[in-house]
Coordinates of C-alpha atoms in Angstrom, one line a residue:
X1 CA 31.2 0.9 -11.8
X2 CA 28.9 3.4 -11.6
X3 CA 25.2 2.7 -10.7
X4 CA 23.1 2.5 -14.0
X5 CA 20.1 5.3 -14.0
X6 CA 17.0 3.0 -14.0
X7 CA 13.7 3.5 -16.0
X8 CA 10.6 4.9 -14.4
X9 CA 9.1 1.2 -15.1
X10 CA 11.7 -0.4 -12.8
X11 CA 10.5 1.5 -10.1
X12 CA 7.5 1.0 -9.8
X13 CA 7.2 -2.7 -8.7
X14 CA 3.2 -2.7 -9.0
X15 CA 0.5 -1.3 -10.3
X16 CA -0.2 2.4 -9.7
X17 CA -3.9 1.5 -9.1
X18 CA -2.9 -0.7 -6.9
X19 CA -0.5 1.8 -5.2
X20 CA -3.4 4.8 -5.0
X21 CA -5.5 1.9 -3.4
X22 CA -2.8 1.1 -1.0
X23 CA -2.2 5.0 -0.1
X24 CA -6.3 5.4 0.2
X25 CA -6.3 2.1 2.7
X26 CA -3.8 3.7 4.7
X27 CA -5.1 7.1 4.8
X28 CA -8.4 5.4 6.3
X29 CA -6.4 3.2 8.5
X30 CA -4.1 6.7 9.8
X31 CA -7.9 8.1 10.4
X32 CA -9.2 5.5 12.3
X33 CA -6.3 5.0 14.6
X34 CA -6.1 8.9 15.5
X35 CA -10.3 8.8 15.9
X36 CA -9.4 5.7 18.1
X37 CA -6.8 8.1 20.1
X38 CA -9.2 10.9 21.0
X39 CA -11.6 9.1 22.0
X40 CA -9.1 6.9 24.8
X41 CA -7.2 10.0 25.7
X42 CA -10.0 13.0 24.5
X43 CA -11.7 14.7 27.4
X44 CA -14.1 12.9 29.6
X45 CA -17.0 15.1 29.6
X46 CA -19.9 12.8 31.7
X47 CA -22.9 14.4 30.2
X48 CA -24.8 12.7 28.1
X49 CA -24.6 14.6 24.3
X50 CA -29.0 13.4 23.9
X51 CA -29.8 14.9 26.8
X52 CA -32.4 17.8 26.6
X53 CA -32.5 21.1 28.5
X54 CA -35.7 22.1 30.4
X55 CA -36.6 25.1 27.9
X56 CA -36.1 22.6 24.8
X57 CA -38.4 20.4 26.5
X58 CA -40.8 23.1 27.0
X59 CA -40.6 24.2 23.7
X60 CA -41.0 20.6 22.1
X61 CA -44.2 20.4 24.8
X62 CA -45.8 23.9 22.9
X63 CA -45.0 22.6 19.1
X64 CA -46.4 19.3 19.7
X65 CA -50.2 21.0 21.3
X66 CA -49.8 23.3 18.4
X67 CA -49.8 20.2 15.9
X68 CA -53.0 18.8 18.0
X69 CA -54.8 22.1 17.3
X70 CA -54.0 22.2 14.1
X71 CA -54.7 18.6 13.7
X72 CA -58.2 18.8 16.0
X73 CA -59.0 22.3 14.2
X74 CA -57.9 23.0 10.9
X75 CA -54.6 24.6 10.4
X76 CA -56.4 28.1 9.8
X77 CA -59.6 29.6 9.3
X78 CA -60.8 31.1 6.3
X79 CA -58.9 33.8 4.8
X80 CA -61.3 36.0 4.0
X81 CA -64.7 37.1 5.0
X82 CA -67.5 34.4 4.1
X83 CA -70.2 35.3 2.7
X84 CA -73.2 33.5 3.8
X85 CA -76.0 35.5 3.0
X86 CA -76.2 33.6 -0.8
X87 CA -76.5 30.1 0.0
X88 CA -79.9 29.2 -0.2
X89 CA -79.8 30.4 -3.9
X90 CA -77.5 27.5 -4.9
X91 CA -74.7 29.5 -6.4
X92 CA -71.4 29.5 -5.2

């Protein structure tokens, strides 16, 4: 007796939907677990990743008085000469 060839419908026992959202579900799972990994056995660096260097802290320091000035003084001047000598006539 030889084994009868089956139909491509008898294999599958559900839904490939079903089966893609299976595979997806365990490609997430597979992530996780390996994310879960290097962080237990990664390296153990002790410095903290927020931490800021002096010369970004200087630099943040010399953007922020900039914004103050800007803020206290205009943002810049006129940009061209002004002339001043027609304003009593009322024009423009």
């Amino acid at each position: 007796m030889s084994p009868q060839p089956r139909s491509e419908q008898d294999m599958l026992s559900i839904p490939p939907t079903l089966l893609v959202l299976v595979v997806m579900a365990g490609g997430g799972f597979l992530v996780l677990m390996c994310a879960a990994f290097h962080r237990f056995l990664g390296t153990n660096d002790q410095r903290d990743p927020q931490a800021r260097t002096p010369e970004q802290d200087g630099y943040m320091r010399e953007v922020r008085q900039r914004s103050y000035n800007d803020l206290a003084y205009g943002r810049r001047g006129p940009r061209g000469d002004v002339d001043v000598s027609g304003q009593g006539s009322g024009r423009f």
